[in-house]
Structure formats: C-alpha cells, structure tokens
mmCIF file of C-alpha atoms and ligand atoms in Angstrom:
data_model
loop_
_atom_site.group_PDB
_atom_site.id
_atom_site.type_symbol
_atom_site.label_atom_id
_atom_site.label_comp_id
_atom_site.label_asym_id
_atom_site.label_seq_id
_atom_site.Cartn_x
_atom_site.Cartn_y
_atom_site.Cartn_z
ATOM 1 C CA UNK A 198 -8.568 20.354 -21.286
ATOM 2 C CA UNK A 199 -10.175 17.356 -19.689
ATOM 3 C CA UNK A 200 -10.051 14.374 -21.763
ATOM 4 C CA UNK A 201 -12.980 11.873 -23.281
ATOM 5 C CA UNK A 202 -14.803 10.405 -23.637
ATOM 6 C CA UNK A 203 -16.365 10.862 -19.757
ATOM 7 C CA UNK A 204 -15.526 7.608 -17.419
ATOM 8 C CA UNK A 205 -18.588 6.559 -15.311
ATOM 9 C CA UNK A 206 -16.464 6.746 -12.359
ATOM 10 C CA UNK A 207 -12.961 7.291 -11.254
ATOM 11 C CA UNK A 208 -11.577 5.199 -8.556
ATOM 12 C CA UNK A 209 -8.800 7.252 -6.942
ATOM 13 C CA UNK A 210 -6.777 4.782 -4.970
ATOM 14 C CA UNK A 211 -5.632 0.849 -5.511
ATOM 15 C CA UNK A 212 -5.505 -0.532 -2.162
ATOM 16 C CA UNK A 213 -8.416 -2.794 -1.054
ATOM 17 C CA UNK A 214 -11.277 -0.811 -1.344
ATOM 18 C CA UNK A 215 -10.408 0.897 -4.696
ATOM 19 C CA UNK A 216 -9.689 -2.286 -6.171
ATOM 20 C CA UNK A 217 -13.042 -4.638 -4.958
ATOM 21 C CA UNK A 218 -14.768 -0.705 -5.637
ATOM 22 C CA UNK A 219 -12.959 -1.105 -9.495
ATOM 23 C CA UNK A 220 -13.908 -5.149 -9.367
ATOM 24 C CA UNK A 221 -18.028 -4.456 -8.716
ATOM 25 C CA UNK A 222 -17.946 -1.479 -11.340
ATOM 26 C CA UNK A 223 -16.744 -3.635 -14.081
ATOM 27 C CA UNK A 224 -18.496 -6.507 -13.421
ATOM 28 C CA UNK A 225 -21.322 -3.886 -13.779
ATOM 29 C CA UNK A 226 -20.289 -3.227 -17.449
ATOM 30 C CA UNK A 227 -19.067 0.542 -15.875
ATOM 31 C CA UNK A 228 -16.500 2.062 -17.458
ATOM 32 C CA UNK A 229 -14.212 2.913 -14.741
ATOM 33 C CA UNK A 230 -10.328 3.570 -14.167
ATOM 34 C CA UNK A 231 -8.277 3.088 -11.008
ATOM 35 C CA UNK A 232 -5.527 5.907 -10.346
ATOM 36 C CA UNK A 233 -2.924 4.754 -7.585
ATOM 37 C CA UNK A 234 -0.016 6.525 -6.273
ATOM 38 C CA UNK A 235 1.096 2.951 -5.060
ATOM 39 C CA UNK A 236 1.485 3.784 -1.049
ATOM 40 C CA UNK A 237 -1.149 1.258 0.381
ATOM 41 C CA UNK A 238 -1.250 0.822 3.746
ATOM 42 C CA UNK A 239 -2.110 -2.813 2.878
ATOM 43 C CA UNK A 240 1.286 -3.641 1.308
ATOM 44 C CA UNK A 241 2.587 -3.147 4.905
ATOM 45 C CA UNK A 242 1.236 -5.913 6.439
ATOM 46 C CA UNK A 243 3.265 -8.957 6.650
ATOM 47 C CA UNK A 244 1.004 -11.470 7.120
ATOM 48 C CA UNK A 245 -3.123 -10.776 7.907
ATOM 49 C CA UNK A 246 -4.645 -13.730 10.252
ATOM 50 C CA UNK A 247 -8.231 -11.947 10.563
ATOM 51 C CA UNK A 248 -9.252 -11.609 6.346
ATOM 52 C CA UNK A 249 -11.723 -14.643 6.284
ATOM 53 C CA UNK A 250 -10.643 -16.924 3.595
ATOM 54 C CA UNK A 251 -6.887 -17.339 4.114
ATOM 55 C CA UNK A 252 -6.593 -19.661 7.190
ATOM 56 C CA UNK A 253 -3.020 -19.717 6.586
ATOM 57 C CA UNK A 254 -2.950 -15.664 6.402
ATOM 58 C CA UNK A 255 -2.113 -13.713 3.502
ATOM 59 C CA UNK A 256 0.513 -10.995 3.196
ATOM 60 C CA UNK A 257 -0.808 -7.994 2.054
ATOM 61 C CA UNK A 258 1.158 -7.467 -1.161
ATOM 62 C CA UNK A 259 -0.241 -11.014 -2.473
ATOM 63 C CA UNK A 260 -3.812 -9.976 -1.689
ATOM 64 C CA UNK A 261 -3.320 -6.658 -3.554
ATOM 65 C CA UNK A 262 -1.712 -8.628 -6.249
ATOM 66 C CA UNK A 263 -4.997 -10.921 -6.536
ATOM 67 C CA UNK A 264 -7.160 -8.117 -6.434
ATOM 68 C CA UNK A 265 -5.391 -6.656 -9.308
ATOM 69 C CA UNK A 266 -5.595 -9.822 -11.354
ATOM 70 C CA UNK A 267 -9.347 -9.948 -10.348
ATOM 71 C CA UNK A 268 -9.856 -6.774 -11.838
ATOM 72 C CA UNK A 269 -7.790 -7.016 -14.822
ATOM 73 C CA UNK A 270 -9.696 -10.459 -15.547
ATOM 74 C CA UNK A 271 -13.034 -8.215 -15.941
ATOM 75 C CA UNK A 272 -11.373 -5.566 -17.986
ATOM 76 C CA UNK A 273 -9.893 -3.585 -15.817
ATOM 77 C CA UNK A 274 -6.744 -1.912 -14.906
ATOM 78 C CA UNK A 275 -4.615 0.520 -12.428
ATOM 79 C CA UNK A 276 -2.904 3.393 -13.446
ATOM 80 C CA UNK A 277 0.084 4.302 -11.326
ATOM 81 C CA UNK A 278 -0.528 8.354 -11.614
ATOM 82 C CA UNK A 279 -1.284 10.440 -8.606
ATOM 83 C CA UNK A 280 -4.142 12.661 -8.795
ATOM 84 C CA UNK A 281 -3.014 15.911 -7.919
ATOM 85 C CA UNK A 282 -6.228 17.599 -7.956
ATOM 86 C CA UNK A 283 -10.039 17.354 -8.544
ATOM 87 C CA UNK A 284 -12.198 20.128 -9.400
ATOM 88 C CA UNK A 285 -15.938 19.875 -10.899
ATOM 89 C CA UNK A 286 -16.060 21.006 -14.675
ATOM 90 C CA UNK A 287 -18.684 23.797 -15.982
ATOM 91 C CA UNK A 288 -20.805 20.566 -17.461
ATOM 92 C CA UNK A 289 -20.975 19.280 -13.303
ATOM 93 C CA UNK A 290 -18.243 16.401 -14.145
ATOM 94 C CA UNK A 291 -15.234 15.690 -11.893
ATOM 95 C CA UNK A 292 -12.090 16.556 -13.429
ATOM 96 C CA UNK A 293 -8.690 15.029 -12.026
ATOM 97 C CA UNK A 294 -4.991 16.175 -13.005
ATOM 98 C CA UNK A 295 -3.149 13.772 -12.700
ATOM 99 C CA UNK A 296 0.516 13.350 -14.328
ATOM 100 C CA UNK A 297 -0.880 12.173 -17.792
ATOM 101 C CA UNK A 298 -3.850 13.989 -19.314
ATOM 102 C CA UNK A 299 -6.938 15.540 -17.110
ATOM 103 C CA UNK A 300 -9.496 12.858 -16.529
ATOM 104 C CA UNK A 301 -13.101 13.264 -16.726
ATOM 105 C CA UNK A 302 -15.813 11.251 -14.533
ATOM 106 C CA UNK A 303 -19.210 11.529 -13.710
ATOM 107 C CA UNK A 304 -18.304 10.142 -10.566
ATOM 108 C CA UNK A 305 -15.414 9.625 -8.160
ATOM 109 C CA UNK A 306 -14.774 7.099 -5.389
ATOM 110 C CA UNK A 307 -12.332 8.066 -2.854
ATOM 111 C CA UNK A 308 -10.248 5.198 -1.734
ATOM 112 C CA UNK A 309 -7.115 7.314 -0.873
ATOM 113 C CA UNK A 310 -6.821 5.947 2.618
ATOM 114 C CA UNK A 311 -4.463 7.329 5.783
ATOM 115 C CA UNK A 312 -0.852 7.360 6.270
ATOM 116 C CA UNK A 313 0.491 5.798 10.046
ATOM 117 C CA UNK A 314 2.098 8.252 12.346
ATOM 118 C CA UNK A 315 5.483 7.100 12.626
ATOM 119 C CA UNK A 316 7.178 6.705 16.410
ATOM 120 C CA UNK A 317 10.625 8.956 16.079
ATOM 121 C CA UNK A 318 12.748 6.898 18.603
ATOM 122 C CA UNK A 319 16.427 6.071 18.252
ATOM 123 C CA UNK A 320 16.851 2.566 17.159
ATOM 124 C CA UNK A 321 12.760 2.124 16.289
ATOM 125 C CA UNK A 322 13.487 1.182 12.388
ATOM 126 C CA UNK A 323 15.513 -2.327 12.818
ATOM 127 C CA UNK A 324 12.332 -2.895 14.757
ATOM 128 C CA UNK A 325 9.837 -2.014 12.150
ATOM 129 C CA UNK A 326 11.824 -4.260 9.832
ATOM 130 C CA UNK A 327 12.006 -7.138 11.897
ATOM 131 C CA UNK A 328 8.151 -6.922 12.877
ATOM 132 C CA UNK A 329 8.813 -5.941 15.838
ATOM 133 C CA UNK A 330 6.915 -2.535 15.602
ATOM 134 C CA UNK A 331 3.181 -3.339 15.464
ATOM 135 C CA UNK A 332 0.326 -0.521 14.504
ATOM 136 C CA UNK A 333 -3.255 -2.355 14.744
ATOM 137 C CA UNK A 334 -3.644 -4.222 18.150
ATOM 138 C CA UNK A 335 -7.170 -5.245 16.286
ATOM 139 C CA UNK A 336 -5.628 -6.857 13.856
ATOM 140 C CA UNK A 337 -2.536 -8.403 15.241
ATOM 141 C CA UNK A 338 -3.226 -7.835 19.634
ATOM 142 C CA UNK A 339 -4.195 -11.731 19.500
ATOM 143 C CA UNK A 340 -0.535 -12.416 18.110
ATOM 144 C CA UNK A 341 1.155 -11.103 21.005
ATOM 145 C CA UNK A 342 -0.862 -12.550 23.885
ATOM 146 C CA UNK A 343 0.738 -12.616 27.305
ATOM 147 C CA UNK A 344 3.661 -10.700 25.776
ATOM 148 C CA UNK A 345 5.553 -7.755 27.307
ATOM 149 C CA UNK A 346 3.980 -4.856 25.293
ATOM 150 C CA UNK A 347 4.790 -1.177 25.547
ATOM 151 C CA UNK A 348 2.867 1.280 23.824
ATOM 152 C CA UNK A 349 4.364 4.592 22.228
ATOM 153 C CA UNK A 350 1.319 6.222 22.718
ATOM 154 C CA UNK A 351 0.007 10.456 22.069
ATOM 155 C CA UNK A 352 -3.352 11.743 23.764
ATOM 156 C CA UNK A 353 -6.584 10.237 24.541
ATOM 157 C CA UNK A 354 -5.756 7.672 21.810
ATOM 158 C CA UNK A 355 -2.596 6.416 23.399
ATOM 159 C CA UNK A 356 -4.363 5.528 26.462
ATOM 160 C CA UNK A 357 -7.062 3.910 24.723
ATOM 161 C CA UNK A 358 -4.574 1.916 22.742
ATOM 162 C CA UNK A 359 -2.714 0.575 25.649
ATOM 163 C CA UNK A 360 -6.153 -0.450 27.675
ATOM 164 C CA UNK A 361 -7.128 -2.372 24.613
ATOM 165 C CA UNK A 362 -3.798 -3.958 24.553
ATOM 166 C CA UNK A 363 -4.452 -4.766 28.017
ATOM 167 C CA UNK A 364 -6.960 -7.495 27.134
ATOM 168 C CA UNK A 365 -4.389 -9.499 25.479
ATOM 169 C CA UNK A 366 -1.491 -8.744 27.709
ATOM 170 C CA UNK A 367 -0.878 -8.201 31.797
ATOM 171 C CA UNK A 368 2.476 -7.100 30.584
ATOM 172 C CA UNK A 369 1.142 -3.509 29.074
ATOM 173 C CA UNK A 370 3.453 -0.327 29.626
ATOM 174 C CA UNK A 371 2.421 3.038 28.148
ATOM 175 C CA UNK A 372 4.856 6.037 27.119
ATOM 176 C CA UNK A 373 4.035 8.734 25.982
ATOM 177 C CA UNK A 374 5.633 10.059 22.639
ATOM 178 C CA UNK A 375 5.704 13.623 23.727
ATOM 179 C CA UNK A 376 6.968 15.481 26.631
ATOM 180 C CA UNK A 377 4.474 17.571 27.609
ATOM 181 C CA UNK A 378 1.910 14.699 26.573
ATOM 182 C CA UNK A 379 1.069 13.116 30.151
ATOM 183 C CA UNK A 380 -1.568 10.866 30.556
ATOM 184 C CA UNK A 381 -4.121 13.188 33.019
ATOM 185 C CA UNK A 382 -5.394 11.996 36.406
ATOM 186 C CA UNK A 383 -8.270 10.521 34.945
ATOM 187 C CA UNK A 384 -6.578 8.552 32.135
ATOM 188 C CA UNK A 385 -4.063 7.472 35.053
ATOM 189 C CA UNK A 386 -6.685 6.083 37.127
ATOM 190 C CA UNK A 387 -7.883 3.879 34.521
ATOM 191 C CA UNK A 388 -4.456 2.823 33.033
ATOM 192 C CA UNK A 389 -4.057 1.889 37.369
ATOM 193 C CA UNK A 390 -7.103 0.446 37.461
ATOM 194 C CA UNK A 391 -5.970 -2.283 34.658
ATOM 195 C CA UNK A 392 -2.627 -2.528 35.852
ATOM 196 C CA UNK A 393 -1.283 -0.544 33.046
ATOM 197 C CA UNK A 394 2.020 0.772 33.614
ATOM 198 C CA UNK A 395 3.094 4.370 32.798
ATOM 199 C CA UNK A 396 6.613 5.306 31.819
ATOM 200 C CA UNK A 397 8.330 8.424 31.392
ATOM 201 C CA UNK A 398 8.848 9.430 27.766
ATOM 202 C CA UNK A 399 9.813 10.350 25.268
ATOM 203 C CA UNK A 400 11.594 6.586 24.807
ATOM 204 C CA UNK A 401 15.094 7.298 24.486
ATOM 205 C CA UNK A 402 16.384 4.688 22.326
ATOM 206 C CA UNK A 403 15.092 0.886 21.202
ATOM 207 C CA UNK A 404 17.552 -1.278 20.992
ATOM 208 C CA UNK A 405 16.631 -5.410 20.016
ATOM 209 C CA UNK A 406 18.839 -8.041 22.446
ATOM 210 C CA UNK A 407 20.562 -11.236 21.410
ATOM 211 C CA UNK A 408 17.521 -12.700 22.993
ATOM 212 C CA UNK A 409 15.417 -11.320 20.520
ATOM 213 C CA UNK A 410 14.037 -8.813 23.593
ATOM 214 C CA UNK A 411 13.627 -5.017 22.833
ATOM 215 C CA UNK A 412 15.593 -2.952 25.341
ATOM 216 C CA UNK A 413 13.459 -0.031 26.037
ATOM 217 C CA UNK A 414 15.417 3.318 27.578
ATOM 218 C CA UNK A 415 12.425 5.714 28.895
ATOM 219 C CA UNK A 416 13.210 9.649 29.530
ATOM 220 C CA UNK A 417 13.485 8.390 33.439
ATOM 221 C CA UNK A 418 13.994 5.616 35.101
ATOM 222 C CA UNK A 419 15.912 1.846 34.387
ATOM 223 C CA UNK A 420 15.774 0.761 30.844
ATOM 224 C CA UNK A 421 13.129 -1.704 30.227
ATOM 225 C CA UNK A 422 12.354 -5.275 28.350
ATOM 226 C CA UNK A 423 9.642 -5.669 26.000
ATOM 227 C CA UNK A 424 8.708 -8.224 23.246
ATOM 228 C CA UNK A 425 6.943 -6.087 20.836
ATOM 229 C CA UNK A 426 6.262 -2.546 20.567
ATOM 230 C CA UNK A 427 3.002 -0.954 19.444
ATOM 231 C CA UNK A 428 2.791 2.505 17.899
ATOM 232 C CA UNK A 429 -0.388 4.687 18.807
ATOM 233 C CA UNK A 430 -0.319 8.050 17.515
ATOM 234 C CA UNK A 431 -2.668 8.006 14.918
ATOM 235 C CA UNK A 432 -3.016 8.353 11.347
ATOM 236 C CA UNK A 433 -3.101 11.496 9.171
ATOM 237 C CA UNK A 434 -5.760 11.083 6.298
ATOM 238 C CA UNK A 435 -5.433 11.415 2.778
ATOM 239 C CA UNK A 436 -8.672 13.348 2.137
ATOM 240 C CA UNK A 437 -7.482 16.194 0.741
ATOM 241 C CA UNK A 438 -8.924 15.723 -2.589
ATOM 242 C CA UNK A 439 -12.296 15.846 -1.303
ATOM 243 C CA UNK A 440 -12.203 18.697 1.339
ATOM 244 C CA UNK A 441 -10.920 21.157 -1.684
ATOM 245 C CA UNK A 442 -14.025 19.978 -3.508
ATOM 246 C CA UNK A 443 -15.957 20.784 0.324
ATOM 247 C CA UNK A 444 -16.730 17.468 1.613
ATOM 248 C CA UNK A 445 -17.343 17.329 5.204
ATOM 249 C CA UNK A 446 -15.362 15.111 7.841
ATOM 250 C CA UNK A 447 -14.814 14.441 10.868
ATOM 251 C CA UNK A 448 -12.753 16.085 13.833
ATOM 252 C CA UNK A 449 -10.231 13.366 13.295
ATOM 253 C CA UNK A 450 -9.971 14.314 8.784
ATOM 254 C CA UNK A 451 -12.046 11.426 7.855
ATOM 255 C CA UNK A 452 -14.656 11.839 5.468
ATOM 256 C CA UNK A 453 -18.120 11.488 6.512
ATOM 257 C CA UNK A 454 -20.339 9.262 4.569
ATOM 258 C CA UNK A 455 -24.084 8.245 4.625
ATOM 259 C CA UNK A 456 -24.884 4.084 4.045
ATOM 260 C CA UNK A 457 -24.624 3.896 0.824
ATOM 261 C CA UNK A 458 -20.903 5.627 1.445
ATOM 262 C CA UNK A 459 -21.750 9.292 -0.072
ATOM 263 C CA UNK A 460 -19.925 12.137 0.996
ATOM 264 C CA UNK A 461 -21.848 15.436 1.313
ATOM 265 C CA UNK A 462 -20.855 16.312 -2.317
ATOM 266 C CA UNK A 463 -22.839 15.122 -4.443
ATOM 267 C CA UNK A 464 -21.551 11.948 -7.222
ATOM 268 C CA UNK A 465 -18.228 11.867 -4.132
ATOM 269 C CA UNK A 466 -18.140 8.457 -2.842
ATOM 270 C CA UNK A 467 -15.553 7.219 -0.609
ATOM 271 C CA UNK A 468 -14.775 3.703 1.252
ATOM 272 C CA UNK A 469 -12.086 2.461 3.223
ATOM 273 C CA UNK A 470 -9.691 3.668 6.068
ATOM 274 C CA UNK A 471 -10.381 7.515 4.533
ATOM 275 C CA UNK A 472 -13.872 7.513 6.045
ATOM 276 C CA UNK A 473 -14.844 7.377 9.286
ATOM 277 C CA UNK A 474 -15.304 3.716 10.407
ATOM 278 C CA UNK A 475 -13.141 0.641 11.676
ATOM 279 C CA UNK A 476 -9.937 0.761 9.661
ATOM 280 C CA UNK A 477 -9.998 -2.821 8.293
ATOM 281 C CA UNK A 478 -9.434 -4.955 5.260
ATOM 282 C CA UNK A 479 -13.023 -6.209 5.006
ATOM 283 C CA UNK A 480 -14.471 -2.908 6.472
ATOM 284 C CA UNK A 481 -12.653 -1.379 3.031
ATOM 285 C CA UNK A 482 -13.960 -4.410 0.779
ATOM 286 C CA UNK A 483 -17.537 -4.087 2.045
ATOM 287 C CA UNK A 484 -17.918 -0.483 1.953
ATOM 288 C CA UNK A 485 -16.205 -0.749 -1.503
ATOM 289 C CA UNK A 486 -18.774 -2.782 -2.621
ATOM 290 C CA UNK A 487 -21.661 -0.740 -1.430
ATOM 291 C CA UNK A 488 -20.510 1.906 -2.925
ATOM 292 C CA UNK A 489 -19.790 0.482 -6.224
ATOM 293 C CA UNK A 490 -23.507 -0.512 -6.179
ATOM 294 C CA UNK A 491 -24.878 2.817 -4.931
ATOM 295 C CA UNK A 492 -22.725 4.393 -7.836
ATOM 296 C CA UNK A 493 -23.898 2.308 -10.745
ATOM 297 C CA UNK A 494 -27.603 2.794 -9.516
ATOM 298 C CA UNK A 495 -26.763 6.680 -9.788
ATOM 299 C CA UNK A 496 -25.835 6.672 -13.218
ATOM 300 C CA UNK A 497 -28.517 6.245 -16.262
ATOM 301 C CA UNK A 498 -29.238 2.774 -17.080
ATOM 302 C CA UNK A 499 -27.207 1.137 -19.435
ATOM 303 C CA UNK A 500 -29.377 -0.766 -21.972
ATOM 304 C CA UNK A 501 -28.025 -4.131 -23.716
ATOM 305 C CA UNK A 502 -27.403 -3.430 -27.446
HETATM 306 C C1 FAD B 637 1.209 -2.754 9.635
HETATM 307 C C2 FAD B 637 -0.272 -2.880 9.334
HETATM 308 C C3 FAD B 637 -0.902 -4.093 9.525
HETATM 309 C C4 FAD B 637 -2.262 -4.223 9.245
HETATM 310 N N1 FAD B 637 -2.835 -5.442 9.425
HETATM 311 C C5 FAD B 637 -4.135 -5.609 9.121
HETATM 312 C C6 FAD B 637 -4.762 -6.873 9.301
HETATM 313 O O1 FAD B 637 -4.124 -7.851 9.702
HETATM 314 N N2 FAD B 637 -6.085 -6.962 9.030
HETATM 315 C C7 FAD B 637 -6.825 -5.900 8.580
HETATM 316 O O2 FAD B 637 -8.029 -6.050 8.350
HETATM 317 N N3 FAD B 637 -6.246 -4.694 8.387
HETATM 318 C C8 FAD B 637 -4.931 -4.521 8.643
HETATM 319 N N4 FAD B 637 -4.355 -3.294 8.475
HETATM 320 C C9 FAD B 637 -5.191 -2.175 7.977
HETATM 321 C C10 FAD B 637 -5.341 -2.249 6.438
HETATM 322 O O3 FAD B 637 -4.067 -2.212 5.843
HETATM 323 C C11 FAD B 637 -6.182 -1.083 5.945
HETATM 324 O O4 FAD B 637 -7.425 -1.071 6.626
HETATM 325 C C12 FAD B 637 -6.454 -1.191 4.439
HETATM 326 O O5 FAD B 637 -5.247 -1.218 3.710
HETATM 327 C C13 FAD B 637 -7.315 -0.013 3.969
HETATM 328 O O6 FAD B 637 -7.485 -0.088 2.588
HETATM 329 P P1 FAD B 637 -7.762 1.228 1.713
HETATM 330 O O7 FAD B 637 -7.975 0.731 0.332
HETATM 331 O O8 FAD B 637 -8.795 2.062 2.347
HETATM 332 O O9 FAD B 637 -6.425 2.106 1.815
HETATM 333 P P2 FAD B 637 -4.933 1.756 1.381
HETATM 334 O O10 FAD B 637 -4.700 0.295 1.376
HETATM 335 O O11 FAD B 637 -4.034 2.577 2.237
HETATM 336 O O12 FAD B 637 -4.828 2.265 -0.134
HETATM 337 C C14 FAD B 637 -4.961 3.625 -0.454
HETATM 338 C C15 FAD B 637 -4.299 3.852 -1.813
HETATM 339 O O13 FAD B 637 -4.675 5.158 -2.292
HETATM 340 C C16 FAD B 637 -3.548 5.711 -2.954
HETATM 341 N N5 FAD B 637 -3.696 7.169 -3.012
HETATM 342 C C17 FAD B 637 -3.815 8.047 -1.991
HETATM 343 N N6 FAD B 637 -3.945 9.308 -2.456
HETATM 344 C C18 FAD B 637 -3.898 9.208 -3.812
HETATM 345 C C19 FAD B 637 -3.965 10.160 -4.871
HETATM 346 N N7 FAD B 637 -4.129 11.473 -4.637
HETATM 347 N N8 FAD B 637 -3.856 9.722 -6.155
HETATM 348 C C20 FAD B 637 -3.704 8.393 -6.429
HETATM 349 N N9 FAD B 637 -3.648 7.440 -5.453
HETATM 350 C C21 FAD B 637 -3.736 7.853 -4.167
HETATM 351 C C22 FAD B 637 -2.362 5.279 -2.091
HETATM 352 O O14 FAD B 637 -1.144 5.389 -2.817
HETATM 353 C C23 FAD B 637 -2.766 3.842 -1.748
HETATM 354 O O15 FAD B 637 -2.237 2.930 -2.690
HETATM 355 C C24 FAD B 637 -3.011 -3.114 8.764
HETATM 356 C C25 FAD B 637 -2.369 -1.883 8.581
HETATM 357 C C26 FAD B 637 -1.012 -1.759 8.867
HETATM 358 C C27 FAD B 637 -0.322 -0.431 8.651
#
C-alpha cells in the first residue's frame, strides 16, 4: 500500500543536485522529500578549487552539509532510506519502496548519480587515502601541473584521459588496466604524437617512497616514478530505477534528458552525473535547478489561501 497523502515530487538522491533540486522545490511551496542512500560521490572530494564561491575551496562533505542546512531552513529534510524500487501506480503516480513505508509522488527527480570504477592494483589504497589517487583531471588536472602523471587507463576513454592530462603535464604515462586492453595503432599514434608514454600493464604494484614519490611496477619493464596517479576507467551509473520504469539512455547507462532535464517517461526528471552531460558540481546544481522549475510548472497551480 503506497502511503499519503501524494508528495509533489520525490527527490531520489542527496548529493548536489538532489539537494539544490529539494532547495528550489521548497522554496516553491512543493511538497517534496529527499531519499538518500548516503554514497555521494561529492563526499569524496577533499577539497573542490573550481565551485565558484569558495576561493579557498570547499571539501565536499561541508558543501553537502550546507546544502542540507539550506534545505532544512525552507522546510525540508533527507531521509536516509534507499529506494529499492519505483513502479507507476494504477492512478499514474510513482510509487517507491523504500525501507520505511511505500512513497507516493506525482513526480520523481532522479539524482542517483554514478559510482567510480575502482583501479585493482596492489598497494593503490594507501594512495587513495593519501590523495594520491586522483579521478577528474577536469576538476583537479590544474593541481598537478608539470607533475609526473600516469594514468590507469581502460579503452577509448583511457586514452582520452591521458591526452587531456597531457595539457597539464609533459610527464604523462598511460597503462592500461587490462591485459588484453592495448591502446590500437591509431590511439598509439596520437598518445606519440603528444609525447604520451605507454606502459605495459596491468600495474603490478604502487608503492608511495619516503620522498613522497609513487613507485610504479608495470607488467614489463623497470619500475617507474610518478607523483600522482589518475584512475580512468569509467563510472557505472546508478540509473537503474529509471530503466525498470523504461527510460532511455545512453550507450554509456546515462539517462537521456531533454532541456528542461525530462527523461522519456513522462513526470521522470533527472539531473546530475546520472544523465548524460559534464559530470560536475555546478553542472548537477544547474540542471537541478532547471528541473526543479520545469517540475513545479508541471504540476497544477497552487493558489494562496
Ligand atoms: C574524487 C572526486 C573529486 C571530485 N572533484 C570535483 C571537483 O573538484 N569539482 C567538481 O565540480 N566535481 C568534482 N567531482 C564530481 C562531483 O563529485 C559530482 O559531479 C557530483 O557529486 C554529482 O552530484 P550528484 O548529486 O549528481 O551525485 P552524487 O553526489 O553522487 O549523489 C548521488 C546520491 O544519490 C544516492 N542514491 C543513489 N541511488 C539511490 C537510491 N536508489 N535510493 C536513495 N539514494 C540513492 C547516493 O547514495 C548519493 O548520495 C569529483 C568527484 C570525485 C569522485
């Protein structure tokens, strides 16, 4: 039995955009709950130099802290509850289990974002811990300029990784993650072309030095020296939710949205790294906010009592 009465909308996911999307629908006299199952890739960074605002950077665990205080300030809240599943009622309302009762929404927003491919190298988590292990050359590439960068990389998106790199660094080595993942001629040419190094993987071991270097042991060849290491193997997104409910995506798992950030089923929005755009903290707040406002022009008007 699905609960009431029926929310306006149901915001599954508290990271950035399901928290600015929660922010906008409250501040839009919506009633609206945020579900979370509290694995934001936000909380992972350590400290964010590129959100406009903070010229001192901001971790992100303070800035989902502040965005959780925003929203409780205009009413709202997060409940930590998983939604297991979402299925459309016989009335044409969403209806989410979740670990508490079924909730009920005329519409959802999917914030759910994606979940980092992890490298699986002897030695790789010290590195992680110590910062050392880097995911989003966008965000952080500036950082580690003229640094001694290799690149764990798989496919097409390894070599693109590593080239971008490249513009930061002269020092750029790629390995691949996989055995019988070699770049191909044509990627090889290019990674030449830039003076991008290829090594033999899979990486054997990482290993930090007393001089704070990472000691790098490829599949063949010496082991190598590197400053920071930068993981590209992609992301595996949480849209699940939405493709049982039919939603399409993209050849990559991300949902596929119009402007206004509407999946193909109708009253599904979605914002943030689940959709198919630049995975980025303001890219998640924006689209967050244009679909908050795209939502709360969907639903009847509310007239002042
Ligand atoms: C190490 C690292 C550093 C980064 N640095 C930067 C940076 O400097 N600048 C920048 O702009 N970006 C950075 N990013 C990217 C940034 O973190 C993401 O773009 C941003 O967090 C996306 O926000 P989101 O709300 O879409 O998803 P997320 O922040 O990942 O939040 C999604 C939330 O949905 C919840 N969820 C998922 N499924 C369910 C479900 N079924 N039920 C309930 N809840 C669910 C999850 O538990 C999670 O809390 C970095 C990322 C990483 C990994």
């Amino acid at each position: 039995m699905s609960s009431k009465p029926v929310l306006d909308c149901m915001v599954i996911g508290a990271g950035p955009a399901g928290l600015a999307a929660g922010i906008y629908l409250r501040r839009f006299h919506r009633e609206v709950r945020v579900f979370d199952g509290g694995a934001s890739r936000a909380r992972r960074i350590p400290l964010t130099r590129n959100y406009p605002g903070f010229p001192e950077g901001i971790s992100g665990a303070d800035l989902l802290s502040r965005l959780q205080q925003q929203l409780a300030r205009q009413g709202g809240g997060v409940t930590m509850q998983q939604v297991a599943a979402l299925r459309r009622g016989d009335d044409g309302t969403f209806v989410a289990q979740t670990s508490g009762p079924d909730v009920a929404a005329r519409t959802v927003l999917l914030a759910t974002g994606v979940v980092d491919v992890e490298p699986a190298i002897p030695g790789v988590e010290p590195l992680r811990l110590r910062g050392l292990l880097r995911y989003c050359p966008i965000c952080d590439g500036y950082d580690h300029s003229g640094q001694r960068v290799a690149v764990v990389g798989r496919g097409r998106h390894g070599v693109r990784e590593a080239l971008f790199i490249r513009h930061f660094s002269q020092h750029v080595a790629l390995i691949n993650a996989d055995a019988d993942d070699l770049p191909d001629e044509t990627e090889r040419q290019a990674l030449q072309a830039h003076q991008v190094e290829v090594l033999t993987g899979p990486a054997q071991s990482v290993e930090q030095q007393e001089d704070g270097s990472i000691l790098l042991t490829p599949a063949a060849g010496e082991p190598r020296r590197f400053d920071v290491l930068y993981a590209a193997l992609g992301t595996r997104v949480r849209s699940e939710l939405a493709a049982t409910l039919g939603a399409a995506q993209d050849e990559g798992g991300c949902l596929v949205v119009d402007a206004h950030l509407r999946t193909s089923v109708d009253g599904l929005y979605a914002a943030g790294d689940v959709v198919s755009s630049l995975s980025q903290l303001t890219v998640a707040t924006g689209q967050a906010a244009i679909a908050a406002t795209a939502i709360h022009n969907a639903l009847a008007p509310l007239r002042p009592a």
